[in-house]
């Protein structure tokens, strides 16, 4: 596979990868199949494949930018592992979580904390109404997004102070984008593609990877991509 830059703009490559992925994985475009998957797997997610408990080095970077008065918006909190790490450092949290199964597990887990249950918006991020928060945070939640350029613009417009994205790198934790173009197969890691799309938008950002050891002992890189909201042109 060729992982070198290609002629497609990064945002176009992302869309092409999404459209080609639909042909082999119907979950990509089907909300019903996605929810059925989580109905079957949400209850054991924290035992099977948690990331949040192993990201201290990453979360230290995020927490350093938070203020006690902050309102934080989290996109795709899942079972709430990262939410629980963030809650002690902000005043309030709003969630955008489309999966009823994952939100059920979130509430069960959250009951063991002393924090008020965050307000939850049961929609996909790309379908959410205009929102505003001091901080936007999201971890590994954009794998079904078709138009990443629009997604990032929406995030940039929502946060007033900072956007933080955490993205796993490499199989089996995060399969790369794949596009067959002119008969040649190409790959691009999602984290790198997100960074490239931000560059395409003219959004100055920080991109750094951290080696993270998971529950099963496997070590892989996880990217922290973050920026202060900026004016962008959606051409």
PDB file of C-alpha atoms in Angstrom:
ATOM      1  CA  UNK A   1       0.000   0.000   0.000  1.00  0.00           C
ATOM      2  CA  UNK A   2       1.153   3.513  -0.776  1.00  0.00           C
ATOM      3  CA  UNK A   3       0.817   5.965   2.116  1.00  0.00           C
ATOM      4  CA  UNK A   4       2.418   8.912   0.362  1.00  0.00           C
ATOM      5  CA  UNK A   5       0.433  12.075  -0.423  1.00  0.00           C
ATOM      6  CA  UNK A   6      -1.696  11.784  -3.536  1.00  0.00           C
ATOM      7  CA  UNK A   7      -3.428  14.151  -5.906  1.00  0.00           C
ATOM      8  CA  UNK A   8      -6.759  14.285  -4.051  1.00  0.00           C
ATOM      9  CA  UNK A   9      -7.263  17.084  -1.536  1.00  0.00           C
ATOM     10  CA  UNK A  10      -7.268  15.636   2.016  1.00  0.00           C
ATOM     11  CA  UNK A  11     -10.979  16.389   2.512  1.00  0.00           C
ATOM     12  CA  UNK A  12     -11.826  14.748  -0.817  1.00  0.00           C
ATOM     13  CA  UNK A  13      -9.723  11.706   0.063  1.00  0.00           C
ATOM     14  CA  UNK A  14     -11.674  11.324   3.319  1.00  0.00           C
ATOM     15  CA  UNK A  15     -15.004  11.379   1.461  1.00  0.00           C
ATOM     16  CA  UNK A  16     -13.728   8.905  -1.124  1.00  0.00           C
ATOM     17  CA  UNK A  17     -12.576   6.579   1.656  1.00  0.00           C
ATOM     18  CA  UNK A  18     -15.984   6.798   3.328  1.00  0.00           C
ATOM     19  CA  UNK A  19     -17.852   6.092   0.101  1.00  0.00           C
ATOM     20  CA  UNK A  20     -15.647   3.105  -0.716  1.00  0.00           C
ATOM     21  CA  UNK A  21     -15.882   1.791   2.860  1.00  0.00           C
ATOM     22  CA  UNK A  22     -19.662   1.638   2.547  1.00  0.00           C
ATOM     23  CA  UNK A  23     -19.215  -1.109  -0.050  1.00  0.00           C
ATOM     24  CA  UNK A  24     -17.465  -3.427   2.417  1.00  0.00           C
ATOM     25  CA  UNK A  25     -18.887  -2.305   5.780  1.00  0.00           C
ATOM     26  CA  UNK A  26     -22.546  -1.338   5.819  1.00  0.00           C
ATOM     27  CA  UNK A  27     -22.207   0.033   9.363  1.00  0.00           C
ATOM     28  CA  UNK A  28     -20.391   2.983   7.829  1.00  0.00           C
ATOM     29  CA  UNK A  29     -23.606   4.503   6.488  1.00  0.00           C
ATOM     30  CA  UNK A  30     -26.341   2.679   8.417  1.00  0.00           C
ATOM     31  CA  UNK A  31     -27.366   4.219  11.735  1.00  0.00           C
ATOM     32  CA  UNK A  32     -29.518   1.166  12.420  1.00  0.00           C
ATOM     33  CA  UNK A  33     -26.631  -1.277  11.991  1.00  0.00           C
ATOM     34  CA  UNK A  34     -24.323   0.935  14.042  1.00  0.00           C
ATOM     35  CA  UNK A  35     -26.819   0.982  16.907  1.00  0.00           C
ATOM     36  CA  UNK A  36     -27.344  -2.776  16.663  1.00  0.00           C
ATOM     37  CA  UNK A  37     -23.576  -3.233  16.972  1.00  0.00           C
ATOM     38  CA  UNK A  38     -23.485  -1.178  20.167  1.00  0.00           C
ATOM     39  CA  UNK A  39     -26.570  -2.927  21.544  1.00  0.00           C
ATOM     40  CA  UNK A  40     -24.466  -6.087  21.367  1.00  0.00           C
ATOM     41  CA  UNK A  41     -21.108  -4.670  22.491  1.00  0.00           C
ATOM     42  CA  UNK A  42     -21.600  -1.554  24.661  1.00  0.00           C
ATOM     43  CA  UNK A  43     -21.950  -3.469  27.925  1.00  0.00           C
ATOM     44  CA  UNK A  44     -18.470  -4.996  27.675  1.00  0.00           C
ATOM     45  CA  UNK A  45     -16.720  -2.060  25.986  1.00  0.00           C
ATOM     46  CA  UNK A  46     -14.880  -0.896  29.116  1.00  0.00           C
ATOM     47  CA  UNK A  47     -13.603  -4.393  29.766  1.00  0.00           C
ATOM     48  CA  UNK A  48     -12.728  -5.184  26.173  1.00  0.00           C
ATOM     49  CA  UNK A  49     -11.194  -2.093  24.627  1.00  0.00           C
ATOM     50  CA  UNK A  50     -10.866   0.946  26.900  1.00  0.00           C
ATOM     51  CA  UNK A  51      -8.487   3.760  25.959  1.00  0.00           C
ATOM     52  CA  UNK A  52      -9.139   6.486  28.517  1.00  0.00           C
ATOM     53  CA  UNK A  53      -7.524   4.774  31.557  1.00  0.00           C
ATOM     54  CA  UNK A  54      -4.165   4.587  29.746  1.00  0.00           C
ATOM     55  CA  UNK A  55      -3.903   8.152  28.439  1.00  0.00           C
ATOM     56  CA  UNK A  56      -2.533  10.064  31.424  1.00  0.00           C
ATOM     57  CA  UNK A  57       0.262  11.629  29.359  1.00  0.00           C
ATOM     58  CA  UNK A  58      -2.289  12.903  26.824  1.00  0.00           C
ATOM     59  CA  UNK A  59      -4.874  14.061  29.329  1.00  0.00           C
ATOM     60  CA  UNK A  60      -2.265  16.062  31.216  1.00  0.00           C
ATOM     61  CA  UNK A  61      -1.906  18.169  28.056  1.00  0.00           C
ATOM     62  CA  UNK A  62      -5.679  18.683  27.847  1.00  0.00           C
ATOM     63  CA  UNK A  63      -6.293  19.349  31.524  1.00  0.00           C
ATOM     64  CA  UNK A  64      -3.563  21.984  31.593  1.00  0.00           C
ATOM     65  CA  UNK A  65      -5.717  24.129  29.280  1.00  0.00           C
ATOM     66  CA  UNK A  66      -8.972  23.800  31.241  1.00  0.00           C
ATOM     67  CA  UNK A  67     -10.482  26.355  33.610  1.00  0.00           C
ATOM     68  CA  UNK A  68     -12.815  25.649  36.550  1.00  0.00           C
ATOM     69  CA  UNK A  69     -15.472  27.852  34.928  1.00  0.00           C
ATOM     70  CA  UNK A  70     -15.401  26.045  31.575  1.00  0.00           C
ATOM     71  CA  UNK A  71     -18.392  24.529  29.834  1.00  0.00           C
ATOM     72  CA  UNK A  72     -17.085  21.499  27.939  1.00  0.00           C
ATOM     73  CA  UNK A  73     -18.805  19.813  25.009  1.00  0.00           C
ATOM     74  CA  UNK A  74     -17.827  16.209  24.326  1.00  0.00           C
ATOM     75  CA  UNK A  75     -18.605  14.651  20.962  1.00  0.00           C
ATOM     76  CA  UNK A  76     -19.129  10.897  21.134  1.00  0.00           C
ATOM     77  CA  UNK A  77     -18.388  10.189  24.822  1.00  0.00           C
ATOM     78  CA  UNK A  78     -19.358   6.535  24.546  1.00  0.00           C
ATOM     79  CA  UNK A  79     -19.320   4.971  28.002  1.00  0.00           C
ATOM     80  CA  UNK A  80     -17.777   8.102  29.539  1.00  0.00           C
ATOM     81  CA  UNK A  81     -14.203   7.106  30.268  1.00  0.00           C
ATOM     82  CA  UNK A  82     -12.768  10.419  29.109  1.00  0.00           C
ATOM     83  CA  UNK A  83     -15.721  12.372  30.513  1.00  0.00           C
ATOM     84  CA  UNK A  84     -14.919  11.152  34.005  1.00  0.00           C
ATOM     85  CA  UNK A  85     -11.302  12.270  33.609  1.00  0.00           C
ATOM     86  CA  UNK A  86     -12.407  15.749  32.495  1.00  0.00           C
ATOM     87  CA  UNK A  87     -15.273  16.351  34.937  1.00  0.00           C
ATOM     88  CA  UNK A  88     -13.162  17.447  37.948  1.00  0.00           C
ATOM     89  CA  UNK A  89     -11.643  20.316  35.959  1.00  0.00           C
ATOM     90  CA  UNK A  90     -14.689  22.035  34.425  1.00  0.00           C
ATOM     91  CA  UNK A  91     -17.949  23.572  35.614  1.00  0.00           C
ATOM     92  CA  UNK A  92     -20.322  21.733  33.273  1.00  0.00           C
ATOM     93  CA  UNK A  93     -20.399  19.222  30.437  1.00  0.00           C
ATOM     94  CA  UNK A  94     -22.721  18.656  27.482  1.00  0.00           C
ATOM     95  CA  UNK A  95     -22.612  15.429  25.507  1.00  0.00           C
ATOM     96  CA  UNK A  96     -23.461  14.713  21.876  1.00  0.00           C
ATOM     97  CA  UNK A  97     -24.026  10.948  21.749  1.00  0.00           C
ATOM     98  CA  UNK A  98     -26.236   9.251  19.149  1.00  0.00           C
ATOM     99  CA  UNK A  99     -26.094   5.710  20.535  1.00  0.00           C
ATOM    100  CA  UNK A 100     -28.793   4.832  23.060  1.00  0.00           C
ATOM    101  CA  UNK A 101     -26.865   1.702  24.016  1.00  0.00           C
ATOM    102  CA  UNK A 102     -23.657   3.589  24.739  1.00  0.00           C
ATOM    103  CA  UNK A 103     -25.508   6.320  26.640  1.00  0.00           C
ATOM    104  CA  UNK A 104     -27.150   3.684  28.822  1.00  0.00           C
ATOM    105  CA  UNK A 105     -23.685   2.397  29.771  1.00  0.00           C
ATOM    106  CA  UNK A 106     -22.533   5.987  30.281  1.00  0.00           C
ATOM    107  CA  UNK A 107     -25.300   6.572  32.828  1.00  0.00           C
ATOM    108  CA  UNK A 108     -24.596   3.307  34.651  1.00  0.00           C
ATOM    109  CA  UNK A 109     -20.914   4.168  34.952  1.00  0.00           C
ATOM    110  CA  UNK A 110     -21.565   7.815  35.822  1.00  0.00           C
ATOM    111  CA  UNK A 111     -23.686   6.786  38.808  1.00  0.00           C
ATOM    112  CA  UNK A 112     -20.463   5.907  40.647  1.00  0.00           C
ATOM    113  CA  UNK A 113     -19.239   9.521  40.426  1.00  0.00           C
ATOM    114  CA  UNK A 114     -20.246  12.534  42.508  1.00  0.00           C
ATOM    115  CA  UNK A 115     -20.829  14.817  39.519  1.00  0.00           C
ATOM    116  CA  UNK A 116     -24.186  15.905  38.073  1.00  0.00           C
ATOM    117  CA  UNK A 117     -25.216  13.892  35.030  1.00  0.00           C
ATOM    118  CA  UNK A 118     -24.224  15.934  31.959  1.00  0.00           C
ATOM    119  CA  UNK A 119     -26.872  17.182  29.579  1.00  0.00           C
ATOM    120  CA  UNK A 120     -27.024  14.816  26.591  1.00  0.00           C
ATOM    121  CA  UNK A 121     -28.025  15.503  23.000  1.00  0.00           C
ATOM    122  CA  UNK A 122     -29.040  12.252  21.290  1.00  0.00           C
ATOM    123  CA  UNK A 123     -27.900  13.128  17.780  1.00  0.00           C
ATOM    124  CA  UNK A 124     -24.979  12.503  15.473  1.00  0.00           C
ATOM    125  CA  UNK A 125     -22.501  15.361  15.529  1.00  0.00           C
ATOM    126  CA  UNK A 126     -23.205  16.319  11.929  1.00  0.00           C
ATOM    127  CA  UNK A 127     -26.929  16.566  12.770  1.00  0.00           C
ATOM    128  CA  UNK A 128     -26.553  18.545  16.007  1.00  0.00           C
ATOM    129  CA  UNK A 129     -27.991  22.067  16.185  1.00  0.00           C
ATOM    130  CA  UNK A 130     -25.621  25.025  16.581  1.00  0.00           C
ATOM    131  CA  UNK A 131     -23.964  24.716  19.984  1.00  0.00           C
ATOM    132  CA  UNK A 132     -21.428  26.724  21.957  1.00  0.00           C
ATOM    133  CA  UNK A 133     -18.921  25.735  24.604  1.00  0.00           C
ATOM    134  CA  UNK A 134     -15.580  26.937  25.903  1.00  0.00           C
ATOM    135  CA  UNK A 135     -13.927  23.605  25.133  1.00  0.00           C
ATOM    136  CA  UNK A 136     -14.766  20.883  22.625  1.00  0.00           C
ATOM    137  CA  UNK A 137     -13.304  17.425  23.231  1.00  0.00           C
ATOM    138  CA  UNK A 138     -13.683  14.237  21.214  1.00  0.00           C
ATOM    139  CA  UNK A 139     -11.867  10.894  21.267  1.00  0.00           C
ATOM    140  CA  UNK A 140     -12.086   8.293  18.481  1.00  0.00           C
ATOM    141  CA  UNK A 141     -15.612   9.388  17.598  1.00  0.00           C
ATOM    142  CA  UNK A 142     -15.366  10.453  13.940  1.00  0.00           C
ATOM    143  CA  UNK A 143     -15.027   7.061  12.237  1.00  0.00           C
ATOM    144  CA  UNK A 144     -18.471   7.296  10.592  1.00  0.00           C
ATOM    145  CA  UNK A 145     -18.243  10.948   9.546  1.00  0.00           C
ATOM    146  CA  UNK A 146     -18.515  11.329   5.773  1.00  0.00           C
ATOM    147  CA  UNK A 147     -17.512  14.987   5.426  1.00  0.00           C
ATOM    148  CA  UNK A 148     -14.626  15.584   7.814  1.00  0.00           C
ATOM    149  CA  UNK A 149     -14.049  19.090   6.490  1.00  0.00           C
ATOM    150  CA  UNK A 150     -17.567  20.133   7.502  1.00  0.00           C
ATOM    151  CA  UNK A 151     -17.167  18.302  10.820  1.00  0.00           C
ATOM    152  CA  UNK A 152     -14.002  20.211  11.694  1.00  0.00           C
ATOM    153  CA  UNK A 153     -15.521  23.534  10.655  1.00  0.00           C
ATOM    154  CA  UNK A 154     -18.477  22.777  12.936  1.00  0.00           C
ATOM    155  CA  UNK A 155     -16.106  21.981  15.819  1.00  0.00           C
ATOM    156  CA  UNK A 156     -14.098  25.123  15.159  1.00  0.00           C
ATOM    157  CA  UNK A 157     -17.292  27.211  15.264  1.00  0.00           C
ATOM    158  CA  UNK A 158     -18.600  25.539  18.422  1.00  0.00           C
ATOM    159  CA  UNK A 159     -15.620  26.064  20.731  1.00  0.00           C
ATOM    160  CA  UNK A 160     -14.766  29.536  21.963  1.00  0.00           C
ATOM    161  CA  UNK A 161     -11.363  28.636  23.457  1.00  0.00           C
ATOM    162  CA  UNK A 162     -10.002  25.260  22.395  1.00  0.00           C
ATOM    163  CA  UNK A 163     -10.707  22.075  20.446  1.00  0.00           C
ATOM    164  CA  UNK A 164      -9.072  18.779  21.461  1.00  0.00           C
ATOM    165  CA  UNK A 165      -9.249  15.629  19.332  1.00  0.00           C
ATOM    166  CA  UNK A 166      -7.772  12.299  20.429  1.00  0.00           C
ATOM    167  CA  UNK A 167      -7.323   9.746  17.647  1.00  0.00           C
ATOM    168  CA  UNK A 168      -5.843   6.260  17.862  1.00  0.00           C
ATOM    169  CA  UNK A 169      -3.409   5.273  15.128  1.00  0.00           C
ATOM    170  CA  UNK A 170      -2.992   1.876  13.500  1.00  0.00           C
ATOM    171  CA  UNK A 171      -4.743  -1.473  13.454  1.00  0.00           C
ATOM    172  CA  UNK A 172      -6.465  -2.996  15.315  1.00  0.00           C
ATOM    173  CA  UNK A 173      -7.416   0.106  17.268  1.00  0.00           C
ATOM    174  CA  UNK A 174      -8.085   2.411  14.311  1.00  0.00           C
ATOM    175  CA  UNK A 175      -8.034   1.155  10.763  1.00  0.00           C
ATOM    176  CA  UNK A 176      -6.632   3.656   8.257  1.00  0.00           C
ATOM    177  CA  UNK A 177      -8.607   5.300   5.495  1.00  0.00           C
ATOM    178  CA  UNK A 178      -8.341   3.332   2.271  1.00  0.00           C
ATOM    179  CA  UNK A 179      -8.959   4.540  -1.273  1.00  0.00           C
ATOM    180  CA  UNK A 180      -8.509   2.797  -4.579  1.00  0.00           C
ATOM    181  CA  UNK A 181      -7.577   5.475  -7.082  1.00  0.00           C
ATOM    182  CA  UNK A 182      -6.730   4.804 -10.736  1.00  0.00           C
ATOM    183  CA  UNK A 183      -6.274   1.131  -9.938  1.00  0.00           C
ATOM    184  CA  UNK A 184      -3.842   1.756  -7.082  1.00  0.00           C
ATOM    185  CA  UNK A 185      -4.680   1.158  -3.417  1.00  0.00           C
ATOM    186  CA  UNK A 186      -3.674   3.885  -0.968  1.00  0.00           C
ATOM    187  CA  UNK A 187      -3.883   4.270   2.810  1.00  0.00           C
ATOM    188  CA  UNK A 188      -3.874   7.244   5.148  1.00  0.00           C
ATOM    189  CA  UNK A 189      -4.047   7.132   8.928  1.00  0.00           C
ATOM    190  CA  UNK A 190      -7.107   8.957  10.214  1.00  0.00           C
ATOM    191  CA  UNK A 191      -5.122  11.165  12.591  1.00  0.00           C
ATOM    192  CA  UNK A 192      -2.811  12.330   9.809  1.00  0.00           C
ATOM    193  CA  UNK A 193      -5.796  12.905   7.516  1.00  0.00           C
ATOM    194  CA  UNK A 194      -7.511  15.069  10.133  1.00  0.00           C
ATOM    195  CA  UNK A 195      -4.349  17.131  10.506  1.00  0.00           C
ATOM    196  CA  UNK A 196      -4.093  17.479   6.720  1.00  0.00           C
ATOM    197  CA  UNK A 197      -7.698  18.668   6.463  1.00  0.00           C
ATOM    198  CA  UNK A 198      -7.089  21.259   9.171  1.00  0.00           C
ATOM    199  CA  UNK A 199      -4.105  22.463   7.144  1.00  0.00           C
ATOM    200  CA  UNK A 200      -6.307  22.518   4.043  1.00  0.00           C
ATOM    201  CA  UNK A 201      -8.707  24.783   5.972  1.00  0.00           C
ATOM    202  CA  UNK A 202      -5.879  27.038   7.069  1.00  0.00           C
ATOM    203  CA  UNK A 203      -6.397  26.140  10.738  1.00  0.00           C
ATOM    204  CA  UNK A 204      -3.134  26.305  12.637  1.00  0.00           C
ATOM    205  CA  UNK A 205      -3.014  23.390  15.038  1.00  0.00           C
ATOM    206  CA  UNK A 206      -0.784  21.159  17.112  1.00  0.00           C
ATOM    207  CA  UNK A 207      -0.331  17.490  16.200  1.00  0.00           C
ATOM    208  CA  UNK A 208       1.573  15.176  18.501  1.00  0.00           C
ATOM    209  CA  UNK A 209       1.613  11.418  18.954  1.00  0.00           C
ATOM    210  CA  UNK A 210       2.112   9.483  22.166  1.00  0.00           C
ATOM    211  CA  UNK A 211       2.943   5.771  22.609  1.00  0.00           C
ATOM    212  CA  UNK A 212       0.152   4.271  24.708  1.00  0.00           C
ATOM    213  CA  UNK A 213       0.195   0.814  26.267  1.00  0.00           C
ATOM    214  CA  UNK A 214      -3.287  -0.717  26.268  1.00  0.00           C
ATOM    215  CA  UNK A 215      -4.895  -3.187  28.639  1.00  0.00           C
ATOM    216  CA  UNK A 216      -3.642  -6.205  26.684  1.00  0.00           C
ATOM    217  CA  UNK A 217      -0.070  -4.881  26.687  1.00  0.00           C
ATOM    218  CA  UNK A 218      -0.085  -3.721  23.073  1.00  0.00           C
ATOM    219  CA  UNK A 219       1.628  -0.389  22.470  1.00  0.00           C
ATOM    220  CA  UNK A 220       0.451   1.929  19.721  1.00  0.00           C
ATOM    221  CA  UNK A 221       0.475   5.635  18.967  1.00  0.00           C
ATOM    222  CA  UNK A 222      -2.390   7.929  19.855  1.00  0.00           C
ATOM    223  CA  UNK A 223      -2.542  11.436  18.411  1.00  0.00           C
ATOM    224  CA  UNK A 224      -3.578  14.600  20.198  1.00  0.00           C
ATOM    225  CA  UNK A 225      -4.696  17.231  17.708  1.00  0.00           C
ATOM    226  CA  UNK A 226      -5.718  20.583  19.118  1.00  0.00           C
ATOM    227  CA  UNK A 227      -6.159  24.220  18.237  1.00  0.00           C
ATOM    228  CA  UNK A 228      -7.650  27.542  19.248  1.00  0.00           C
ATOM    229  CA  UNK A 229     -10.745  28.408  17.156  1.00  0.00           C
ATOM    230  CA  UNK A 230      -9.927  30.506  14.120  1.00  0.00           C
ATOM    231  CA  UNK A 231     -11.693  32.168  11.212  1.00  0.00           C
ATOM    232  CA  UNK A 232     -11.801  29.819   8.223  1.00  0.00           C
ATOM    233  CA  UNK A 233     -13.067  29.950   4.696  1.00  0.00           C
ATOM    234  CA  UNK A 234     -15.327  27.067   3.632  1.00  0.00           C
ATOM    235  CA  UNK A 235     -14.542  27.197  -0.086  1.00  0.00           C
TER     236      UNK A 235
END
